[in-house]
Short mmCIF file of C-alpha atoms (C1' of nucleotides) in Angstrom, two decimals:
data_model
loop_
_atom_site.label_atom_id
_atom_site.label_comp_id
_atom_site.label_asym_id
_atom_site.label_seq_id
_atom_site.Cartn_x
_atom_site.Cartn_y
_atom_site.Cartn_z
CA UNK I 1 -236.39 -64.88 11.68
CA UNK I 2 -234.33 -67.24 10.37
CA UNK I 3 -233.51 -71.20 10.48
CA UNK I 4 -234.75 -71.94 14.22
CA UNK I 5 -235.47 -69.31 17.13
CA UNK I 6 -232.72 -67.14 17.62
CA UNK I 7 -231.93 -66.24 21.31
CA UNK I 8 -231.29 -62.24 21.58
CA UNK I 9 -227.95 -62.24 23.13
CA UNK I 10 -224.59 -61.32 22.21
CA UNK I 11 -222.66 -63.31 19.71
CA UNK I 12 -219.54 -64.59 20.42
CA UNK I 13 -218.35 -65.23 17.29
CA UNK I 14 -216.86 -62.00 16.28
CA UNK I 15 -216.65 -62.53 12.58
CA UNK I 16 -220.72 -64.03 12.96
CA UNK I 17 -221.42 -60.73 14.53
CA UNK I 18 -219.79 -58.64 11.98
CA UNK I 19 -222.20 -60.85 9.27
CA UNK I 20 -225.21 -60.16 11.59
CA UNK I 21 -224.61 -56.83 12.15
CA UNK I 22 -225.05 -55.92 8.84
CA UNK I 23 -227.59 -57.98 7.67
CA UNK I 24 -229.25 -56.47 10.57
CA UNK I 25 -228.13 -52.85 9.74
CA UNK I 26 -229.71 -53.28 6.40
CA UNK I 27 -232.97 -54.54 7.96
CA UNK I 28 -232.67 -51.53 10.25
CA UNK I 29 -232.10 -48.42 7.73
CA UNK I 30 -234.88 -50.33 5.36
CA UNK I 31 -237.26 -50.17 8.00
CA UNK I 32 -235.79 -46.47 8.91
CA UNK I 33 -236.69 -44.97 5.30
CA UNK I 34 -240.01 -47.28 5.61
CA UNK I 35 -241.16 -45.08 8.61
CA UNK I 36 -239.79 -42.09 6.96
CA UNK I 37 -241.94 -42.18 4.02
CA UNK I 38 -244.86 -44.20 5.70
CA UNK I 39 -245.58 -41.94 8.34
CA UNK I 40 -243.99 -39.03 7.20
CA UNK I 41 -241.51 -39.21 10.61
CA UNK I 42 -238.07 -37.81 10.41
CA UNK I 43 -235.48 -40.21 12.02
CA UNK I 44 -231.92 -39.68 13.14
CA UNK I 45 -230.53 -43.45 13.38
CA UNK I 46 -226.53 -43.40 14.43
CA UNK I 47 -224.80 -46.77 14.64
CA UNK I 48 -221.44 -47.72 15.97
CA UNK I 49 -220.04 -51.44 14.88
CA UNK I 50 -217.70 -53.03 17.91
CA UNK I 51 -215.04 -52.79 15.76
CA UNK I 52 -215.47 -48.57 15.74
CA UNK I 53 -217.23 -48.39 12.64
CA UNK I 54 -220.25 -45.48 12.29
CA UNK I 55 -223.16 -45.65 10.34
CA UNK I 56 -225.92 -43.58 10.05
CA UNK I 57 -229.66 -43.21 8.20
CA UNK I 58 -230.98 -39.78 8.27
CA UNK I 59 -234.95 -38.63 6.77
CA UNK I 60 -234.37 -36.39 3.84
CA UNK I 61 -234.20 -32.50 4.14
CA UNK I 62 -233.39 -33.59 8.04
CA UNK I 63 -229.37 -33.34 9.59
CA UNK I 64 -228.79 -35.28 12.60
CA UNK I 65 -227.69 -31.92 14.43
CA UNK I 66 -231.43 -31.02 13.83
CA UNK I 67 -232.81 -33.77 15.17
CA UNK I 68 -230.55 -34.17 18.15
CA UNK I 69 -230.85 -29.93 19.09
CA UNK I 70 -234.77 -31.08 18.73
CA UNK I 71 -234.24 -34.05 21.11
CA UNK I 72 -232.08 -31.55 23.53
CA UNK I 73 -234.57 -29.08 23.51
CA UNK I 74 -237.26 -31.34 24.01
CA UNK I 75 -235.58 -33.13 26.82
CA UNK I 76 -234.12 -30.01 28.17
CA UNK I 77 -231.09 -31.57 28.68
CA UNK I 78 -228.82 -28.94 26.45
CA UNK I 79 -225.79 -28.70 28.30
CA UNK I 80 -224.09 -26.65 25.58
CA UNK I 81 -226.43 -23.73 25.94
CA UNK I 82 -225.33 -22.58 29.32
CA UNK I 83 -222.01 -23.20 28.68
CA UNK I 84 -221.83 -21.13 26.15
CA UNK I 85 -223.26 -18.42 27.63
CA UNK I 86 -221.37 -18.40 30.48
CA UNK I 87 -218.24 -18.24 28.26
CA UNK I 88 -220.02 -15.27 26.44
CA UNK I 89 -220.55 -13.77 29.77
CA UNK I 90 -217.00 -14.42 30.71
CA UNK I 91 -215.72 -12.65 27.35
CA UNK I 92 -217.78 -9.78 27.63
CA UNK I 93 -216.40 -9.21 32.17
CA UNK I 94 -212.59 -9.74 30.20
CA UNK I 95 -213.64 -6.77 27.53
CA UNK I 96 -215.10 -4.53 30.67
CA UNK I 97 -212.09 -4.81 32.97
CA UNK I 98 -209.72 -4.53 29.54
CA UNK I 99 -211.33 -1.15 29.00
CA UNK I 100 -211.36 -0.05 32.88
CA UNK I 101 -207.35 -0.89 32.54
CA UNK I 102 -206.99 0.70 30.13
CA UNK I 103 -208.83 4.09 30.75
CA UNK I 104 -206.46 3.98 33.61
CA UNK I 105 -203.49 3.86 32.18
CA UNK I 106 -204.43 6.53 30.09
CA UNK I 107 -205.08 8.88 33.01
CA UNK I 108 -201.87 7.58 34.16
CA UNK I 109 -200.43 9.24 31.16
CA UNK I 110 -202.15 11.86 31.05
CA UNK I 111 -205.18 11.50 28.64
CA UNK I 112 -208.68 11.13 29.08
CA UNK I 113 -209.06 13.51 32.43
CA UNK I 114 -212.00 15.19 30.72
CA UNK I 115 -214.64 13.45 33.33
CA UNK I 116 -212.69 13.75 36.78
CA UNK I 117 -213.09 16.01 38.82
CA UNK I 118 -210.96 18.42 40.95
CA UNK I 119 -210.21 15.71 43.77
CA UNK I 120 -209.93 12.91 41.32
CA UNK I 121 -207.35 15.03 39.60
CA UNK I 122 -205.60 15.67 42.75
CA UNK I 123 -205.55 12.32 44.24
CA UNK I 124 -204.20 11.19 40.92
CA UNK I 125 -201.67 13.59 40.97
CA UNK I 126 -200.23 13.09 44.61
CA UNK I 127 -200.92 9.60 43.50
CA UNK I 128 -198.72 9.49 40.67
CA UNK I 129 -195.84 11.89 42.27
CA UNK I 130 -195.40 9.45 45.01
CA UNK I 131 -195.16 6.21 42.38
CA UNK I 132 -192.60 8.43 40.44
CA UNK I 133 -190.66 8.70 43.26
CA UNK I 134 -190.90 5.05 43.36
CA UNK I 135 -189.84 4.52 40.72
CA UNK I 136 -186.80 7.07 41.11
CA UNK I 137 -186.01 5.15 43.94
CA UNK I 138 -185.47 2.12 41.99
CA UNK I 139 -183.59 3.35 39.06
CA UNK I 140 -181.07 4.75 41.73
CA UNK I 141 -180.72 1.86 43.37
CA UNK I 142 -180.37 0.05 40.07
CA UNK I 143 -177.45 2.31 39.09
CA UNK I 144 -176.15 2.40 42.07
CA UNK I 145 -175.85 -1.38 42.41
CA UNK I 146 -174.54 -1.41 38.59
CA UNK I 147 -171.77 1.11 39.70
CA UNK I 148 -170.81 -0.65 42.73
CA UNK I 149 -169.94 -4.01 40.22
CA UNK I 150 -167.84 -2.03 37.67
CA UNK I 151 -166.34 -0.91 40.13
CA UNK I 152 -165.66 -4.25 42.17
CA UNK I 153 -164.38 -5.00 38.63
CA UNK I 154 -162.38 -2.76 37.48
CA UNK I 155 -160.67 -2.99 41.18
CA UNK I 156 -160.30 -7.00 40.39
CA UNK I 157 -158.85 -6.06 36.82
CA UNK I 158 -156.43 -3.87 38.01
CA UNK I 159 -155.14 -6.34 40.56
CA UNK I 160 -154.83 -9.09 38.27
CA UNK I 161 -153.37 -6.64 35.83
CA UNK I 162 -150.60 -5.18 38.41
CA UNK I 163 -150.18 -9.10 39.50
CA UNK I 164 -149.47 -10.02 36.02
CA UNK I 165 -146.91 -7.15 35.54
CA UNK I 166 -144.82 -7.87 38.86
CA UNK I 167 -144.47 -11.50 37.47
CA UNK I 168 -143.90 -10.80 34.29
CA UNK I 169 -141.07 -8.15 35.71
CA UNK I 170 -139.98 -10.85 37.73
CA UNK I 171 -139.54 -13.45 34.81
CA UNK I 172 -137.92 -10.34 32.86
CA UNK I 173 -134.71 -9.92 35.35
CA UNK I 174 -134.60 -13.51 35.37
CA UNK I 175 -134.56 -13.24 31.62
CA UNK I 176 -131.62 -10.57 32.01
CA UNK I 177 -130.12 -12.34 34.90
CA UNK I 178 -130.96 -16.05 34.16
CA UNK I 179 -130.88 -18.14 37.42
CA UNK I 180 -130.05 -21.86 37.21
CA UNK I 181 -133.29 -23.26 35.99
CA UNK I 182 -133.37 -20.77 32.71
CA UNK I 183 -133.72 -23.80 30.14
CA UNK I 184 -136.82 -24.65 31.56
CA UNK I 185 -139.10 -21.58 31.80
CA UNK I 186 -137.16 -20.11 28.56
CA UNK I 187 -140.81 -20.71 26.61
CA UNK I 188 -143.01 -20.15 28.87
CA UNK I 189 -141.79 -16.48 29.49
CA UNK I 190 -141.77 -15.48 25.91
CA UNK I 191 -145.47 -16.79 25.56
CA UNK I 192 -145.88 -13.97 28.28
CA UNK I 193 -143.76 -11.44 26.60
CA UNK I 194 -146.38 -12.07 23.51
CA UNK I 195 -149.23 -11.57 25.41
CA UNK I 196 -151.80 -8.91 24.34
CA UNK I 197 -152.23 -5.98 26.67
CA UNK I 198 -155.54 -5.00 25.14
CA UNK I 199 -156.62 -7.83 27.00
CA UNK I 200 -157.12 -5.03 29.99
CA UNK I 201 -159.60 -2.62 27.76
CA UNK I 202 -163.12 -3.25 29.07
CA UNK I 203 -165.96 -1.15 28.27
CA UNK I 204 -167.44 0.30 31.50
CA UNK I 205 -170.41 1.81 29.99
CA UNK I 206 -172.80 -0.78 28.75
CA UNK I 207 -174.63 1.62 26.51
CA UNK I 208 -175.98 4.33 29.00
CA UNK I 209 -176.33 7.34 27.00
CA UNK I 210 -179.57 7.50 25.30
CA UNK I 211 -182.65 7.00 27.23
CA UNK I 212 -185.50 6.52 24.72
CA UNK I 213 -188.54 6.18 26.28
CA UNK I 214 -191.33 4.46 25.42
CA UNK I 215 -190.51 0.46 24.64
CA UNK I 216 -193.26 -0.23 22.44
CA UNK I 217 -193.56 -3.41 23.85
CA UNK I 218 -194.08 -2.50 27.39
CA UNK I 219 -196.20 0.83 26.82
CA UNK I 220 -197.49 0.19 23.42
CA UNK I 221 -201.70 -0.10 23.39
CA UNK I 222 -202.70 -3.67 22.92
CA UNK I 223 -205.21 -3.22 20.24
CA UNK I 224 -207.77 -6.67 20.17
CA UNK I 225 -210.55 -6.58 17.74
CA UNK I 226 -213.70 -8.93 18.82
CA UNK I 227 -216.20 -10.96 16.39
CA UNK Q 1 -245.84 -58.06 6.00
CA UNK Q 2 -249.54 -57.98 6.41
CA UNK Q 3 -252.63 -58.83 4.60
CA UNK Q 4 -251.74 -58.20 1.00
CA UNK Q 5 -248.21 -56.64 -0.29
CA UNK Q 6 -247.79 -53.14 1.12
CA UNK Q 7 -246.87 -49.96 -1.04
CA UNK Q 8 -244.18 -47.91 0.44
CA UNK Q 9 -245.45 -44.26 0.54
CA UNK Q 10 -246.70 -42.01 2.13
CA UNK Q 11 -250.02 -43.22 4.18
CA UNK Q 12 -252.76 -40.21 3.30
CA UNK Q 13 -255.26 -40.85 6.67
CA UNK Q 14 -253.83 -39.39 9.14
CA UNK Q 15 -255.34 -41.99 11.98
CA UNK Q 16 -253.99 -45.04 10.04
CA UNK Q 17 -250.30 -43.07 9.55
CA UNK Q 18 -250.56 -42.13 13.51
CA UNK Q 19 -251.59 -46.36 14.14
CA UNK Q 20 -248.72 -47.43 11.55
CA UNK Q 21 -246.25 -44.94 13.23
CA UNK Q 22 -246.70 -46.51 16.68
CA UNK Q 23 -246.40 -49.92 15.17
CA UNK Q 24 -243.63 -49.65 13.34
CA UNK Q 25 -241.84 -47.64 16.01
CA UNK Q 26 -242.16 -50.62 18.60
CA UNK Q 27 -240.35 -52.74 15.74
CA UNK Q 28 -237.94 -50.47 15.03
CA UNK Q 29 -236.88 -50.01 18.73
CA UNK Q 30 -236.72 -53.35 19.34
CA UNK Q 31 -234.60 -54.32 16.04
CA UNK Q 32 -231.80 -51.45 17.17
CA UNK Q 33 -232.17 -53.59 20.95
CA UNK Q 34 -231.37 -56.79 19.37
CA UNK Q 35 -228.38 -54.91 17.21
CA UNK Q 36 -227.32 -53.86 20.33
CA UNK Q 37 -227.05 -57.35 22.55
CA UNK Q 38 -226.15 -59.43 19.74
CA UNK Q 39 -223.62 -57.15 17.71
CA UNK Q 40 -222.15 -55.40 20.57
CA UNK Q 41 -222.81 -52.30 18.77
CA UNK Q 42 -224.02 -48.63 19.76
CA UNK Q 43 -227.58 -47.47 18.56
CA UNK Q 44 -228.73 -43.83 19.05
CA UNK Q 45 -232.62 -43.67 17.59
CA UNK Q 46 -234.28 -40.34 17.37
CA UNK Q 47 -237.82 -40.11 15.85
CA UNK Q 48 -240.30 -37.22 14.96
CA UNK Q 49 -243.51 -37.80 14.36
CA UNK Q 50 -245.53 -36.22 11.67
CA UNK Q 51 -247.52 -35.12 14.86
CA UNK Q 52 -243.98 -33.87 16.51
CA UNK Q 53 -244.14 -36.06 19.24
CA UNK Q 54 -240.19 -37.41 19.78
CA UNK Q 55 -239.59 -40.53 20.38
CA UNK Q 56 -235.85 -42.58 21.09
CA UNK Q 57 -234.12 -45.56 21.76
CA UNK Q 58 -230.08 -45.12 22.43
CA UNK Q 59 -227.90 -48.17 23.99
CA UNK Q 60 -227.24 -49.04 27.45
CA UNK Q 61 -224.24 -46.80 28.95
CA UNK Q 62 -224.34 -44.53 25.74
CA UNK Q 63 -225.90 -41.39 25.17
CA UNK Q 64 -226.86 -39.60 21.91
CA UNK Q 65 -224.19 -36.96 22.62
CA UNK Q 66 -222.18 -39.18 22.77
CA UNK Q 67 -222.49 -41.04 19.39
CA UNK Q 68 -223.68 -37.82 17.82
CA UNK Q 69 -220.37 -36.27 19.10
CA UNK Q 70 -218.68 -39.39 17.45
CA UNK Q 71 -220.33 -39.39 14.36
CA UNK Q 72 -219.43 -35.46 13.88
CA UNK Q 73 -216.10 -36.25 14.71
CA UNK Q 74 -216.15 -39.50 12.05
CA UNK Q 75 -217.66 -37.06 9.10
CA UNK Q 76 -215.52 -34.16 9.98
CA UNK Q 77 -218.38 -31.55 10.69
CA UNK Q 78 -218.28 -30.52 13.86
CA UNK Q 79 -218.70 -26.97 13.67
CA UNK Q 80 -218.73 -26.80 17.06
CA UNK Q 81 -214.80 -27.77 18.10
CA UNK Q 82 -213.67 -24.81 15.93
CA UNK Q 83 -215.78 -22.38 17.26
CA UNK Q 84 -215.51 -23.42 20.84
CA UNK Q 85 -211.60 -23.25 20.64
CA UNK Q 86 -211.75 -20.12 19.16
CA UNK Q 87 -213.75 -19.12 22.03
CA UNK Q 88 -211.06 -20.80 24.66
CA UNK Q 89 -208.08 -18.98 22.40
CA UNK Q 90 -209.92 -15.42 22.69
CA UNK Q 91 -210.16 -16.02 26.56
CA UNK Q 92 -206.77 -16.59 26.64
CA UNK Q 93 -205.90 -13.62 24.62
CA UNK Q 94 -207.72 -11.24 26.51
CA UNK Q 95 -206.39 -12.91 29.93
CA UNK Q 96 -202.99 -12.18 28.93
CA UNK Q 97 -203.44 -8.95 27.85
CA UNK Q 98 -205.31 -8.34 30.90
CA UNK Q 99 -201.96 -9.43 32.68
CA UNK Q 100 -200.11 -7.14 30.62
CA UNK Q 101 -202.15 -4.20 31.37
CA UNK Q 102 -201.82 -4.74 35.17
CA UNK Q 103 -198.54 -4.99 34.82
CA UNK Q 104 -198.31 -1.80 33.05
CA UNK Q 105 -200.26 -0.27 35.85
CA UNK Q 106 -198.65 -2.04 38.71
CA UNK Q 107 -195.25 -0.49 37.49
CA UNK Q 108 -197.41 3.15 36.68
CA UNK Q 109 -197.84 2.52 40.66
CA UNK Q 110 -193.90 2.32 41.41
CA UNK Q 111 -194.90 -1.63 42.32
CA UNK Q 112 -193.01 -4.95 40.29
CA UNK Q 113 -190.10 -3.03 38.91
CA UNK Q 114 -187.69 -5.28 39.34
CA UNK Q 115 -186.86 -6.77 36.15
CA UNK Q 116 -186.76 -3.10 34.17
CA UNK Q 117 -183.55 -2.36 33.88
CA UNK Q 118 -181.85 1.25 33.87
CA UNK Q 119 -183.12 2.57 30.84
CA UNK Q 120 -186.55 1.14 31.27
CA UNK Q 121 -186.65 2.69 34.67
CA UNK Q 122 -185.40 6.39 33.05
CA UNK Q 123 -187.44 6.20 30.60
CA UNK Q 124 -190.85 4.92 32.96
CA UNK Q 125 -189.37 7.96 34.97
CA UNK Q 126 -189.95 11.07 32.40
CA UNK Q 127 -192.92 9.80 30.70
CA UNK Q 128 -194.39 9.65 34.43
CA UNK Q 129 -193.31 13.07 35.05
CA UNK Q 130 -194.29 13.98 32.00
CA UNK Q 131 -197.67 12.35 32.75
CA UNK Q 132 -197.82 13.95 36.16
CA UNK Q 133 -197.69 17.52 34.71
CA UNK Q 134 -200.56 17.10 31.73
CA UNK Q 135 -202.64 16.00 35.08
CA UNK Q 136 -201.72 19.14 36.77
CA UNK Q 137 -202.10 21.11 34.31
CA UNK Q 138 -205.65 19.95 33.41
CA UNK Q 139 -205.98 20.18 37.50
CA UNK Q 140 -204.95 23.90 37.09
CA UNK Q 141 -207.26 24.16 34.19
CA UNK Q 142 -210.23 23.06 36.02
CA UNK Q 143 -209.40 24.76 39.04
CA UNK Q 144 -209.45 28.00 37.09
CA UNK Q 145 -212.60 27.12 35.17
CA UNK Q 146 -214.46 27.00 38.20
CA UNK Q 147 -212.90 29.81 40.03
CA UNK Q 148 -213.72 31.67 37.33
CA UNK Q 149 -217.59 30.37 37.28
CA UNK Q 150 -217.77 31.35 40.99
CA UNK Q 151 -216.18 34.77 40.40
CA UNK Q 152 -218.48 34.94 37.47
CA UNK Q 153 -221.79 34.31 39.76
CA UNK Q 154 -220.79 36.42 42.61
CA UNK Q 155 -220.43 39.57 40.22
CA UNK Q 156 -223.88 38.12 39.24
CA UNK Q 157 -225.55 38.12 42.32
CA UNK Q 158 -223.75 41.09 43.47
CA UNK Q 159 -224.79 42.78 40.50
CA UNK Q 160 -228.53 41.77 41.43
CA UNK Q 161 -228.02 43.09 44.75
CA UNK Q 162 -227.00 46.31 43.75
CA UNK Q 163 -229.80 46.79 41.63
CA UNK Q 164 -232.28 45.42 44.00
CA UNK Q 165 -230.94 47.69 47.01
CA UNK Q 166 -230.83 50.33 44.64
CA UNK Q 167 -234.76 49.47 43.97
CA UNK Q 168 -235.56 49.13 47.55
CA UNK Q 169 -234.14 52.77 48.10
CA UNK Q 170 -235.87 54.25 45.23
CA UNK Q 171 -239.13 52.68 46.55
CA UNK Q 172 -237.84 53.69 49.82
CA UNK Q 173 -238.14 57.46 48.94
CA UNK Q 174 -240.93 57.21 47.32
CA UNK Q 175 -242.30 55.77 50.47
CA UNK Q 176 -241.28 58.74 52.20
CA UNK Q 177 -242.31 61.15 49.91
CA UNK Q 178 -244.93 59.72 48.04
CA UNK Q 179 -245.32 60.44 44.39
CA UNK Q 180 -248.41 61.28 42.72
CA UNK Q 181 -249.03 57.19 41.94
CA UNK Q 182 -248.87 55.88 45.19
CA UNK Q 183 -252.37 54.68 45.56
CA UNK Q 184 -251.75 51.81 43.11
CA UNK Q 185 -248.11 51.05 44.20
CA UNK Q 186 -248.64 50.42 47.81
CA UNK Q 187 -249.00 46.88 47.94
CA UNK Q 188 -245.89 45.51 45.80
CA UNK Q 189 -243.69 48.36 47.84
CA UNK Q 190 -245.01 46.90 51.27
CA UNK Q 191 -243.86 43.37 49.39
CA UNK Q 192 -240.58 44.22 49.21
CA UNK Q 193 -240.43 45.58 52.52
CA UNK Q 194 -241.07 42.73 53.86
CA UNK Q 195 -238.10 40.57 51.80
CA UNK Q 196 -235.52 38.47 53.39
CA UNK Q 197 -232.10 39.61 52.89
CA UNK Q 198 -230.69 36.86 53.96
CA UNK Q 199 -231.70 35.65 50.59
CA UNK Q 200 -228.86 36.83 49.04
CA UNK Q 201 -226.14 34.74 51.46
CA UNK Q 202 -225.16 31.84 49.17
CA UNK Q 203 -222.28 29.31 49.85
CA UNK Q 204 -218.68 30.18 47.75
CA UNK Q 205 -216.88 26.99 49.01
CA UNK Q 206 -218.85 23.97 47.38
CA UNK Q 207 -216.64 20.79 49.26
CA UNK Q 208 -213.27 22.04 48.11
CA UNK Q 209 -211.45 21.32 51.35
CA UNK Q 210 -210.92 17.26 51.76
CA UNK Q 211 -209.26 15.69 48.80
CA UNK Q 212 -208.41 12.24 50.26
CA UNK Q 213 -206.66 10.46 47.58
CA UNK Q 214 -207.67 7.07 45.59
CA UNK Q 215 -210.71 6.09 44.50
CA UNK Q 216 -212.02 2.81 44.95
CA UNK Q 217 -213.94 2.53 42.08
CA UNK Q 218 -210.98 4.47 39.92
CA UNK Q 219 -208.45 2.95 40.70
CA UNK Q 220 -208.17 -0.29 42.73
CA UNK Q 221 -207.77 -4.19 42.16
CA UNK Q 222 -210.03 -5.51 39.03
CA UNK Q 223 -209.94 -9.00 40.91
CA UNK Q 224 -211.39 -11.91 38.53
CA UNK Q 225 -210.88 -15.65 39.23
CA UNK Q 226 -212.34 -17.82 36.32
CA UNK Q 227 -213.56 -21.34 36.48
"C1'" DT O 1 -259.78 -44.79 20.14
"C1'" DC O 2 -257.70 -49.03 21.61
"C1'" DG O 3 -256.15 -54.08 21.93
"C1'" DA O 4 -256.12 -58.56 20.13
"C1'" DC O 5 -256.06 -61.40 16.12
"C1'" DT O 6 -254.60 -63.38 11.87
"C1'" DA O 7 -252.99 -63.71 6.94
"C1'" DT O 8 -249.38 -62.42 4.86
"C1'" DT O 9 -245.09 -60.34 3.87
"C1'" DT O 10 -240.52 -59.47 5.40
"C1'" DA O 11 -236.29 -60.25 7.76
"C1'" DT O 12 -232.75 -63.02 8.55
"C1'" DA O 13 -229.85 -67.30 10.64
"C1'" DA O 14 -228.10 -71.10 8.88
"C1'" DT O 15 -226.55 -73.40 4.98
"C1'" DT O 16 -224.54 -74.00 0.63
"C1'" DA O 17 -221.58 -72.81 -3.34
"C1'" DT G 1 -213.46 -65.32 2.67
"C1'" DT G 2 -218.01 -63.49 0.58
"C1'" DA G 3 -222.42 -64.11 -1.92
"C1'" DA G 4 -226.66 -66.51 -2.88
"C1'" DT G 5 -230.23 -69.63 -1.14
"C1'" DT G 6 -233.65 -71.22 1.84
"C1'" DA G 7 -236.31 -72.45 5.87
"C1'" DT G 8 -238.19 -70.28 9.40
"C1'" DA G 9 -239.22 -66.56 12.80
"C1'" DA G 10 -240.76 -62.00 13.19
"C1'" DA G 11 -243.21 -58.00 11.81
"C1'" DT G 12 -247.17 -55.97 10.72
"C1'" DA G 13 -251.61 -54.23 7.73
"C1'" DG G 14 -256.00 -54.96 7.96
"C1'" DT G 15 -259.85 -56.57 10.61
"C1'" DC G 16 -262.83 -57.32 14.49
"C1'" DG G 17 -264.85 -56.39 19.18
#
DNA sequence: TCGACTATTTATAATTA
DNA sequence: TTAATTATAAATAGTCG
């Protein structure tokens, strides 16, 4: 090759390398497009410096996808092939229990009884009076749990209300009747007497009166077109 | 190279290219071997012959997946990545939806209500019982239908009865007091003579009486674990 | 069809500018 | 540094057995 036999093993020399490796690179693609047009060959070469750096030759009218799907095939070493099936497969089990779902919840509302039968219909029915009641169940409970807090509440209000009153009576007959330590309680007591008894007016129902059904987001139909 | 200056093009004999392609294969190998040890670098060689025979060479612990992964990564045409997270992003769509659904259903069932509130509850309430009688009513309907068929198919057969009885008798009488044709009628009257009545004994109830509720198939657990 | 063998060309490592 | 030069090794086209 060049100035003395050259011993084929790494250089240590990194900038020497660099030098080499693209003299060589050259030598490499030349004789690349050589065999291309010599033999009419299609080659795929991919090269990677040690400092990161790709390069590539590819035979006209050729991609290196080709090539490499050619080598796979040939080799029968495609690992992308089954895996992409089996996420195809996987897609397509998602769709058929998606549809199953929802076909029931339609019977569960009602719609699409056409193909059951008698039984079906009944078993449905018994099936769904006995969730209703379920559900009854838990809306009672619900309100009866949301009762039983106002109600500790409004019984803690009104204490702390009727406690505030008796002291603030108390302060007032001081007020009328001062005892010896008036001068020092003087301000305090009228910061009372300028409280704000609205301060007592809570709202005990938090918005109970219509009952809409239907929350779009829980019931609505999750539409989900596929490519 | 040789004897005399070679031409690069394309080598017309197809036993010289074939000779040629093996050649120059061996030195192209063996360049991207030395690029390897003494640049450090990564070599992925794919070649097609004009015969389509393949042919490689790719670096010690390296494979041409690898650097052809890197390379599509390097040019920016991996038309893979996009489509494969697509795929991943669909999955998850449909998983989740899938979630939602049995959700839906679970609470259809009177199951996982506890974080619906009051309203939610109400409202899951009436629509069920709202759902619960369009069941019943189609139940009604189909009950109806085929009472209706059966009623329908009894007058039917009854009505054949009738007619056949009625037959029998006229036949009967003639037997009895045979009319000027009997010579040729003989043989089809001792025919029907000869029917089974019991013919006419045909079942009202078809399975009506067990209606065990839930169907397997209908309605229970769409279990799926993915990988 | 296949190696083995040259006569040459080609590639390139070392050197120089 | 990088680019050009050069001495030498390597590659290989054509040939022969």
């Amino acid at each position: 090759m060049g100035r003395g036999k050259i011993e084929i093993k790494r250089i240590e020399n990194s900038t020497n390398r660099q030098v080499t490796y693209s003299k060589r690179r050259a030598g490499i693609v030349k004789k690349a497009k050589e065999l291309t047009v010599l033999c009419d060959a299609e080659v795929s070469l991919l090269m990677v410096s040690s400092t990161g750096k790709i390069h590539e030759y590819i035979s006209p009218s050729c991609t290196h996808k080709n090539l490499y799907d050619r080598y796979q095939q040939a080799s029968g070493t495609d690992l992308w092939q089954p895996h992409y099936e089996k996420m195809q497969e996987h897609l397509q089990k998602l769709k058929d229990i998606n549809n199953k779902l929802r076909k029931e919840i339609r019977q569960r509302h009602g719609e699409d009884l056409d193909d059951l039968g008698f039984q079906q219909l009944r078993g449905l029915e018994q099936n769904m009076e006995k969730s209703v009641e379920c559900v009854r169940n838990r809306k009672f409970h619900v309100i009866t749990t949301q009762t039983d807090t106002f109600k500790k509440k409004v019984k803690n209000h009104e204490e702390t209300h009727n406690s505030l009153i008796r002291e603030f009576e108390e302060r007032d007959a001081d007020f009328r009747f001062p005892s010896l330590d008036f001068e020092g309680d003087y301000q305090s007591t009228i910061g009372f007497a300028n409280g704000n008894p609205q301060i007592f007016a809570f709202r005990l129902q938090p918005k109970l009166q219509s009952a809409d059904l239907q929350d779009e987001e829980t019931y609505g139909s999750y539409g989900l077109s596929l490519s």
